[in-house]
CSV table of C-alpha atoms and ligand atoms in Angstrom, one decimal:
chain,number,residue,atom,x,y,z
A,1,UNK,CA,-28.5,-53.8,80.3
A,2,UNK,CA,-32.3,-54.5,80.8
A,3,UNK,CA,-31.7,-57.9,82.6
A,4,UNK,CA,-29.6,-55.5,85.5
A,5,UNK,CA,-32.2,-53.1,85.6
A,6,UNK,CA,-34.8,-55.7,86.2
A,7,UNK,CA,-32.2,-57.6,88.3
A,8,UNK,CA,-31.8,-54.0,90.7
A,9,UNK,CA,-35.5,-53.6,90.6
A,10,UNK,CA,-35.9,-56.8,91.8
A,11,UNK,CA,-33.8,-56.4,94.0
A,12,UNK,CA,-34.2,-53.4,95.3
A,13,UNK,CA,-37.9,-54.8,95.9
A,14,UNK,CA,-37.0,-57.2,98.2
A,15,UNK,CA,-34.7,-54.9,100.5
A,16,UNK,CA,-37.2,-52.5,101.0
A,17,UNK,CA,-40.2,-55.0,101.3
A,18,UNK,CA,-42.8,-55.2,104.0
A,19,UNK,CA,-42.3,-57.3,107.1
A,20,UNK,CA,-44.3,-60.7,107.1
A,21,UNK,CA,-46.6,-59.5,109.7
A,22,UNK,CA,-46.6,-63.1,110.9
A,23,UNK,CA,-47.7,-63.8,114.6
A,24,UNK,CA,-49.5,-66.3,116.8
A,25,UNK,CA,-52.9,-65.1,116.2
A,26,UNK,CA,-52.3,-64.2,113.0
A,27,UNK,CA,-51.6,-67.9,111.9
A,28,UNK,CA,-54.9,-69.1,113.0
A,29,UNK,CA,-57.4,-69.0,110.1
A,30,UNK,CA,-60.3,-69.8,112.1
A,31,UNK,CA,-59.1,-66.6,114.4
A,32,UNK,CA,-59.5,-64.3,111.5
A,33,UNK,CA,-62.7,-66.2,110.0
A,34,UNK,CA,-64.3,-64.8,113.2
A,35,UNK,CA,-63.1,-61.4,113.6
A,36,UNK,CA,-64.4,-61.3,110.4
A,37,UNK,CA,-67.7,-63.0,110.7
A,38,UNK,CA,-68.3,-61.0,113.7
A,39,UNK,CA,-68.3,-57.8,112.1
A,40,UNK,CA,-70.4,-58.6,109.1
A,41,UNK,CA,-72.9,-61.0,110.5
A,42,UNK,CA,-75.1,-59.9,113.5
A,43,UNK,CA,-75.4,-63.5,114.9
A,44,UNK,CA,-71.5,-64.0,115.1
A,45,UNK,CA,-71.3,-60.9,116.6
A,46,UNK,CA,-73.8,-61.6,119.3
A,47,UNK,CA,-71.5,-64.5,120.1
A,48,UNK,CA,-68.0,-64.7,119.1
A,49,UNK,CA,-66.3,-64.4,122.3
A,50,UNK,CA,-67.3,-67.5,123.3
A,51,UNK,CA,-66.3,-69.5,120.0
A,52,UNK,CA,-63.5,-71.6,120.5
A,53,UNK,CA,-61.0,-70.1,118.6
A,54,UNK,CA,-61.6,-66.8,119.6
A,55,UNK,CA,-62.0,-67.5,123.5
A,56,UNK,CA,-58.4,-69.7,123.3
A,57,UNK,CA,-56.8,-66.3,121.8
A,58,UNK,CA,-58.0,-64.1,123.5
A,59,UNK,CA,-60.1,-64.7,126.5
A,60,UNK,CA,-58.8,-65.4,130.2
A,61,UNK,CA,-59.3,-66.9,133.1
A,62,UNK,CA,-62.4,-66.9,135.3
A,63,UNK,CA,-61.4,-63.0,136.7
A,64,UNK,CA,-61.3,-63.3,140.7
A,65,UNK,CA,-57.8,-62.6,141.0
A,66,UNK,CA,-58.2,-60.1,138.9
A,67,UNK,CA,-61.1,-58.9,141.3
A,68,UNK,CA,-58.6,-59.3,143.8
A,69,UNK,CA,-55.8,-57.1,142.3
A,70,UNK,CA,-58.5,-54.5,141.9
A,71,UNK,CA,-59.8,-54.4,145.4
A,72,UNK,CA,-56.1,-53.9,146.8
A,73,UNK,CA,-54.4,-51.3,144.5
A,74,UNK,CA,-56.8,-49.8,142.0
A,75,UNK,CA,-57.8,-46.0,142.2
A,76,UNK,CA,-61.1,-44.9,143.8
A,77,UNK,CA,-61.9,-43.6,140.4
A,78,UNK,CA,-61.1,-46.9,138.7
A,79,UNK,CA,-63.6,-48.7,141.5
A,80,UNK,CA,-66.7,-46.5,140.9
A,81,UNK,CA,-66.5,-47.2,137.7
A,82,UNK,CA,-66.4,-50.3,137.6
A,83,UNK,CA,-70.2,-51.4,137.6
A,84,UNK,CA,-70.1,-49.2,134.1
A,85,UNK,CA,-67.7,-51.1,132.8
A,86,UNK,CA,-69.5,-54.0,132.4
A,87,UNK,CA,-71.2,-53.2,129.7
A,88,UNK,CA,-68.3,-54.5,127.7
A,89,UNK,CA,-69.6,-57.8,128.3
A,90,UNK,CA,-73.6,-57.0,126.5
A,91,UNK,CA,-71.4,-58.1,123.5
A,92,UNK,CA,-70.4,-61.5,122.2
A,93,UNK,CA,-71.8,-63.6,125.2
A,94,UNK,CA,-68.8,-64.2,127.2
A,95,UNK,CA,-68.0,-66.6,129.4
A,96,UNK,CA,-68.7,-64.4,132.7
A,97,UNK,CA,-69.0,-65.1,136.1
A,98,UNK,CA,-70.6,-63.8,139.6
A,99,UNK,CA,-67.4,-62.1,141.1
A,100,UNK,CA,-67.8,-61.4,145.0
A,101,UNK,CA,-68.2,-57.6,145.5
A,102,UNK,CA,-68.1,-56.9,141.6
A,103,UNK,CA,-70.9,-59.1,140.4
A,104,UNK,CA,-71.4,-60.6,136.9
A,105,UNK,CA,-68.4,-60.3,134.7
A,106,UNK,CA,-65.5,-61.6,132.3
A,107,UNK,CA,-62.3,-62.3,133.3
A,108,UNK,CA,-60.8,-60.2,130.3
A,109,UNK,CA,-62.9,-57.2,131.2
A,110,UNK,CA,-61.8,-57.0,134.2
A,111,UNK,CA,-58.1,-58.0,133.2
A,112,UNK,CA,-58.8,-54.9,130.6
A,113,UNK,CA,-59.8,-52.8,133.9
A,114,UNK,CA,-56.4,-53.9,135.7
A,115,UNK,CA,-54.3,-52.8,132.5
A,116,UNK,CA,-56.3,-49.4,132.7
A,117,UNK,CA,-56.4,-48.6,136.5
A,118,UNK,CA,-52.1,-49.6,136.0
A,119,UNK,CA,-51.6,-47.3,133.7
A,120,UNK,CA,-53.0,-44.7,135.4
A,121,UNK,CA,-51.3,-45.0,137.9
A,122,UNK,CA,-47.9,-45.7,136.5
A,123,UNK,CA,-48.0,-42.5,134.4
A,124,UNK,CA,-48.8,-39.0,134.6
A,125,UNK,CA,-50.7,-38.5,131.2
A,126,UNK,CA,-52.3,-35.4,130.0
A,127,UNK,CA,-55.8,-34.8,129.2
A,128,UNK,CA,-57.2,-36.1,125.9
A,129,UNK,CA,-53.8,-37.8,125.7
A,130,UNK,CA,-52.9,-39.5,122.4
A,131,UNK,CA,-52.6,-43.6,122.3
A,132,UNK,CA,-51.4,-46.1,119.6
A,133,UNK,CA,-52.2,-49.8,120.6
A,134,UNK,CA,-50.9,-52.8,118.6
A,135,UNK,CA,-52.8,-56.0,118.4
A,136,UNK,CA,-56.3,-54.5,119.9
A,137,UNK,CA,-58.2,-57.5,120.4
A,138,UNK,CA,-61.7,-56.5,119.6
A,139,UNK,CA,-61.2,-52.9,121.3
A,140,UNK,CA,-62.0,-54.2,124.9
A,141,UNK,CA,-58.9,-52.3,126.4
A,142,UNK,CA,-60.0,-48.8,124.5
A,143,UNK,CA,-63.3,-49.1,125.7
A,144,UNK,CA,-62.4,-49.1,129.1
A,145,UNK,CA,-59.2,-46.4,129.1
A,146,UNK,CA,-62.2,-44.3,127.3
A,147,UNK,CA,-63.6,-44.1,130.9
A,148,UNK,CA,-60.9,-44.1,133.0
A,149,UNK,CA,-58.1,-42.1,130.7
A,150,UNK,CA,-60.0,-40.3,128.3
A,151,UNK,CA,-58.2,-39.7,124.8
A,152,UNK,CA,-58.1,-37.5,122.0
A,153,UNK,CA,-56.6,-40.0,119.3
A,154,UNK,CA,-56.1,-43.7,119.6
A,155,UNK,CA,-54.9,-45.5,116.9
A,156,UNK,CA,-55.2,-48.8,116.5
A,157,UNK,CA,-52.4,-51.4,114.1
A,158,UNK,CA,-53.8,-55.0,114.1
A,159,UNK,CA,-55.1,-57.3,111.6
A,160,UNK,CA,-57.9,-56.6,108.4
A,161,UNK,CA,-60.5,-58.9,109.9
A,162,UNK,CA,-59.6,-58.0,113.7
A,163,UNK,CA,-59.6,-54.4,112.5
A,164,UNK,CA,-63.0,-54.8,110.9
A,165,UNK,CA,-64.5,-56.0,114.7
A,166,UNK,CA,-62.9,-53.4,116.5
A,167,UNK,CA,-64.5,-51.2,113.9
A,168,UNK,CA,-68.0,-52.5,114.6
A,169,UNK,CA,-67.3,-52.7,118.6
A,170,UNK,CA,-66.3,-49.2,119.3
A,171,UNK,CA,-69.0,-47.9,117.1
A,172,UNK,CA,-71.6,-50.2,119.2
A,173,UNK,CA,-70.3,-49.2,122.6
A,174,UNK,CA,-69.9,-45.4,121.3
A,175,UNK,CA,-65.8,-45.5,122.0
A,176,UNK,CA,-65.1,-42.2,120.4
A,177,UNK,CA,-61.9,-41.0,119.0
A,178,UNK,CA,-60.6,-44.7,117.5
A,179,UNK,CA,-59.1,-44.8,114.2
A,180,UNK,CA,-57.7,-48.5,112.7
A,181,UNK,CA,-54.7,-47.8,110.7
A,182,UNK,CA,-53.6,-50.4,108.5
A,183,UNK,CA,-50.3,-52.3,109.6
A,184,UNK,CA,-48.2,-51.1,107.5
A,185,UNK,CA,-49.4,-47.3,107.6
A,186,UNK,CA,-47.3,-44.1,108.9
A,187,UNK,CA,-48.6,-43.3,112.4
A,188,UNK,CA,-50.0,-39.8,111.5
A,189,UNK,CA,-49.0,-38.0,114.8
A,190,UNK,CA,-44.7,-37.1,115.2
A,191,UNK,CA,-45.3,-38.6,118.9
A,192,UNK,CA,-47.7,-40.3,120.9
A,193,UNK,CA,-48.8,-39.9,125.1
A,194,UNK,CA,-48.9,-43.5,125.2
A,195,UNK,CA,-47.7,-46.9,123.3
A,196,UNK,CA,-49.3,-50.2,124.5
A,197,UNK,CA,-49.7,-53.7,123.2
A,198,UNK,CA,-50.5,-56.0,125.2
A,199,UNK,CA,-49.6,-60.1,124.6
A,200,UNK,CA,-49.5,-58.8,120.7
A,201,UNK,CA,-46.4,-57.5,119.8
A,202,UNK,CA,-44.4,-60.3,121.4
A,203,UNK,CA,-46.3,-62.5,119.8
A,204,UNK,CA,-45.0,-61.2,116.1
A,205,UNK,CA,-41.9,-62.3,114.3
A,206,UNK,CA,-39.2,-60.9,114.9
A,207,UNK,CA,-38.9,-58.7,111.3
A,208,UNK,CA,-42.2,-57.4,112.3
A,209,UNK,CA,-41.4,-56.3,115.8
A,210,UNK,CA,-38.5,-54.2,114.6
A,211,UNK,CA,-40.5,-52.8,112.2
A,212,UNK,CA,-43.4,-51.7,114.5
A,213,UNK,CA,-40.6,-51.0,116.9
A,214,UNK,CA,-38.9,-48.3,114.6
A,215,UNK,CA,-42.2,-47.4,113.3
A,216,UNK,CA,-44.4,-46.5,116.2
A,217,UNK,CA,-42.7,-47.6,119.2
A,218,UNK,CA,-40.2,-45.2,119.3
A,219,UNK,CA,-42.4,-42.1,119.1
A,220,UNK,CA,-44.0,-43.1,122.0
A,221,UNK,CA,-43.0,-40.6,125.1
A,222,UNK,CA,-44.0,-43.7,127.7
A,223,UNK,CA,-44.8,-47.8,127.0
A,224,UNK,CA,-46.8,-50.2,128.3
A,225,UNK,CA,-46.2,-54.1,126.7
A,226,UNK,CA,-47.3,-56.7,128.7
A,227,UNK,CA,-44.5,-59.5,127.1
A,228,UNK,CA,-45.4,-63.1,126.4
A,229,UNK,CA,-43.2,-66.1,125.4
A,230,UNK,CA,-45.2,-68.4,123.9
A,231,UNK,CA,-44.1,-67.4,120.0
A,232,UNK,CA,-43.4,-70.0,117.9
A,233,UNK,CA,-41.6,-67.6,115.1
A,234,UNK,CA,-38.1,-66.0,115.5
A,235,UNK,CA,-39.1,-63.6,118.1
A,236,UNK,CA,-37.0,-60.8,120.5
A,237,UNK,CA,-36.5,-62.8,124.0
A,238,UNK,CA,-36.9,-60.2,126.9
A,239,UNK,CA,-33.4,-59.3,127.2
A,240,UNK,CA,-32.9,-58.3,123.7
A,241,UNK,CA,-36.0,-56.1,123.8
A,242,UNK,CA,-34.4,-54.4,126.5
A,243,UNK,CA,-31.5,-53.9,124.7
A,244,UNK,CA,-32.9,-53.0,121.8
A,245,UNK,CA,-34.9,-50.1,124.2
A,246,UNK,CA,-31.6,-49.4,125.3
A,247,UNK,CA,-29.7,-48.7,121.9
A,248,UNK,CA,-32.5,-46.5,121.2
A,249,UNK,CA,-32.5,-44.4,124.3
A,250,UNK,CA,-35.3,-45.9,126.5
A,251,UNK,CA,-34.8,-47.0,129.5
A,252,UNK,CA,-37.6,-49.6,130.6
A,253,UNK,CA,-38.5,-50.7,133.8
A,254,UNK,CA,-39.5,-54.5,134.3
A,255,UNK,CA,-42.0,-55.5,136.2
A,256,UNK,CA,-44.3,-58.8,136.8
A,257,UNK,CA,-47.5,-58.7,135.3
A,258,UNK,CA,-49.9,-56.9,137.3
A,259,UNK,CA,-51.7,-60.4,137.8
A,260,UNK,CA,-49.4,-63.8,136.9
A,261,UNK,CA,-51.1,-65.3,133.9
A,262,UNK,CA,-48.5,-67.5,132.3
A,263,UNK,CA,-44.9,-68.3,133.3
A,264,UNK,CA,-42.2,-65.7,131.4
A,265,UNK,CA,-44.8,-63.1,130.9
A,266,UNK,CA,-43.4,-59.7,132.2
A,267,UNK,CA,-44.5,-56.1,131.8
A,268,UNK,CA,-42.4,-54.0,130.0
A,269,UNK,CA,-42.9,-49.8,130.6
A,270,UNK,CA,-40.8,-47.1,130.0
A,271,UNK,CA,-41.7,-43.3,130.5
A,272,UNK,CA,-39.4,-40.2,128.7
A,273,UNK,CA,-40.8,-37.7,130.5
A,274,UNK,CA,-39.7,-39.0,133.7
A,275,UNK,CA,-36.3,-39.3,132.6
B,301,SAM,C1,-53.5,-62.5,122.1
B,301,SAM,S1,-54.3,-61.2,121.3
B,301,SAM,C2,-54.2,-59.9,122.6
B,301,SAM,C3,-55.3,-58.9,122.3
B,301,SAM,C4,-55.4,-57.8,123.4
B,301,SAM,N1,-54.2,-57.0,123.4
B,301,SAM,C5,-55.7,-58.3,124.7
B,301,SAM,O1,-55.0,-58.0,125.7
B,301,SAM,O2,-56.7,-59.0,124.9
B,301,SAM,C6,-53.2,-60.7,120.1
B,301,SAM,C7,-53.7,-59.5,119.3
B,301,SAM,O3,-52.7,-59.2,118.3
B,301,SAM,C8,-53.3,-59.0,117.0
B,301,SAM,N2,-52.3,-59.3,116.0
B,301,SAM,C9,-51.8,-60.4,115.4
B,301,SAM,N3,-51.0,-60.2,114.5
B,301,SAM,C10,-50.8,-58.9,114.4
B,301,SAM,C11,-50.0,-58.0,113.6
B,301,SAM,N4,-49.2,-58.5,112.6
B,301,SAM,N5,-50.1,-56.7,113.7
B,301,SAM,C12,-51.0,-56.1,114.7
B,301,SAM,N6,-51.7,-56.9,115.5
B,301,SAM,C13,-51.6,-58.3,115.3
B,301,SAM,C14,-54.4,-60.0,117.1
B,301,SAM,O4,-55.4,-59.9,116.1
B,301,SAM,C15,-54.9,-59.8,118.5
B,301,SAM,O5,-55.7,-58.6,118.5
């Protein structure tokens, strides 16, 4: 009789167990080492987008077609800022360069300022909207929709140590209104303004996709996911992310990324209050 309680116990355990919370980022130790360095040690921090590891997993391309992009579709609003925005670069010495017309600046600041200026004008969000991000990098992409789409509430899921950077970023650049939740956490609100995840969530295997999918996903009201295919684990392909959308009653539009980065990558949005 006790071996069949422990035997259901056990059991039950395992049903009802976490996901993995394994993804491509998430494998690399030396990835995490900095995150974590460069929240608790000032000299890390001064530098860590420029250390291997955390340049290859995060940092892009040299930004002029980026530049481009921005000269030909972004908002007036989104191109005054812009000089602003570069302060997003003061941290972590990245590998910048002098763009014509823009000046001195990192290709994943200004690829952060592309997502932004999108966003804004794919959707018609409220003031002080809410927002939920997955896999945050180290908080470039909320400094800059601080500016351009300001937010009551944005929660954060990603890693401890990539958590613990974000932490000491947004509390350096004064991003107000962040809060890191921890991966497996509730989301506290019923429904969000906004879900994005950039190059994170399709990087995740695929138990913890569904998982973040049924978890926080789904109370968003619309989506932006800029889709990778470069996962090594058992991952959702594109089409069965749409269908998985579809069984749960979003319908998402597909669209190329706003700047081709990589061959397969797609954006996925979808917007509920349009529909
Ligand atoms: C390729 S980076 C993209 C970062 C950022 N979205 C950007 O556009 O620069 C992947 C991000 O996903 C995060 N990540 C990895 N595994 C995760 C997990 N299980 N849950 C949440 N975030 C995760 C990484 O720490 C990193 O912030």
């Amino acid at each position: 009789m006790k071996k069949l309680l422990v035997v259901s116990i056990l059991l039950c355990h395992l049903l009802h167990s976490n996901p993995p919370q394994n993804s491509m980022t998430g494998r690399s130790t030396s990835y995490r080492e900095i995150c974590k360095e460069a929240a608790l040690d000032d000299c890390t921090f001064q530098k860590f987008r420029s250390i291997k590891p955390y340049f290859d997993a995060l940092e892009c391309g040299q930004g002029g077609e980026f530049a481009q992009y921005l000269m030909e579709n972004a908002t007036d609003q989104t191109l005054s800022q812009i000089g602003s925005l570069r302060k997003l670069d003061l941290y972590g010495d990245p590998v910048r360069n002098e763009i014509p017309n823009f000046g001195l600046f990192s290709g994943t600041t200004l690829r952060y300022i592309v997502f932004a200026d999108s966003m804004k004008r794919l959707f018609d969000l409220p003031d002080h909207c809410t927002i939920v991000e997955i896999g945050a990098g180290f908080g470039g992409q909320a400094y800059v929709l601080s500016h351009l789409v300001p937010f009551s509430r944005y929660y954060v899921y990603d890693l401890p140590e990539a958590e613990m950077l974000i932490e000491r970023m947004v509390a350096t650049l004064g991003v107000p209104n962040v809060r890191c939740l921890d991966v497996y956490a509730e989301l506290p609100l019923e429904e969000v303004d906004l879900f994005i995840s950039n190059y994170a969530l399709s990087e995740c295997d695929k138990e913890t996709q569904l998982d973040y999918f049924k978890r926080v996903a789904v109370k968003a009201k619309r989506g932006y996911m800029l889709f990778n295919d470069t996962n090594v684990f058992d991952h959702l392909s594109l089409s069965e992310w749409i269908e998985l959308f579809q069984e749960n009653g979003i319908h998402p539009k597909i669209h190329p990324e706003p700047v081709f980065t990589y061959s397969g990558n797609h954006l996925i949005t979808w917007d509920r209050t349009k529909s």
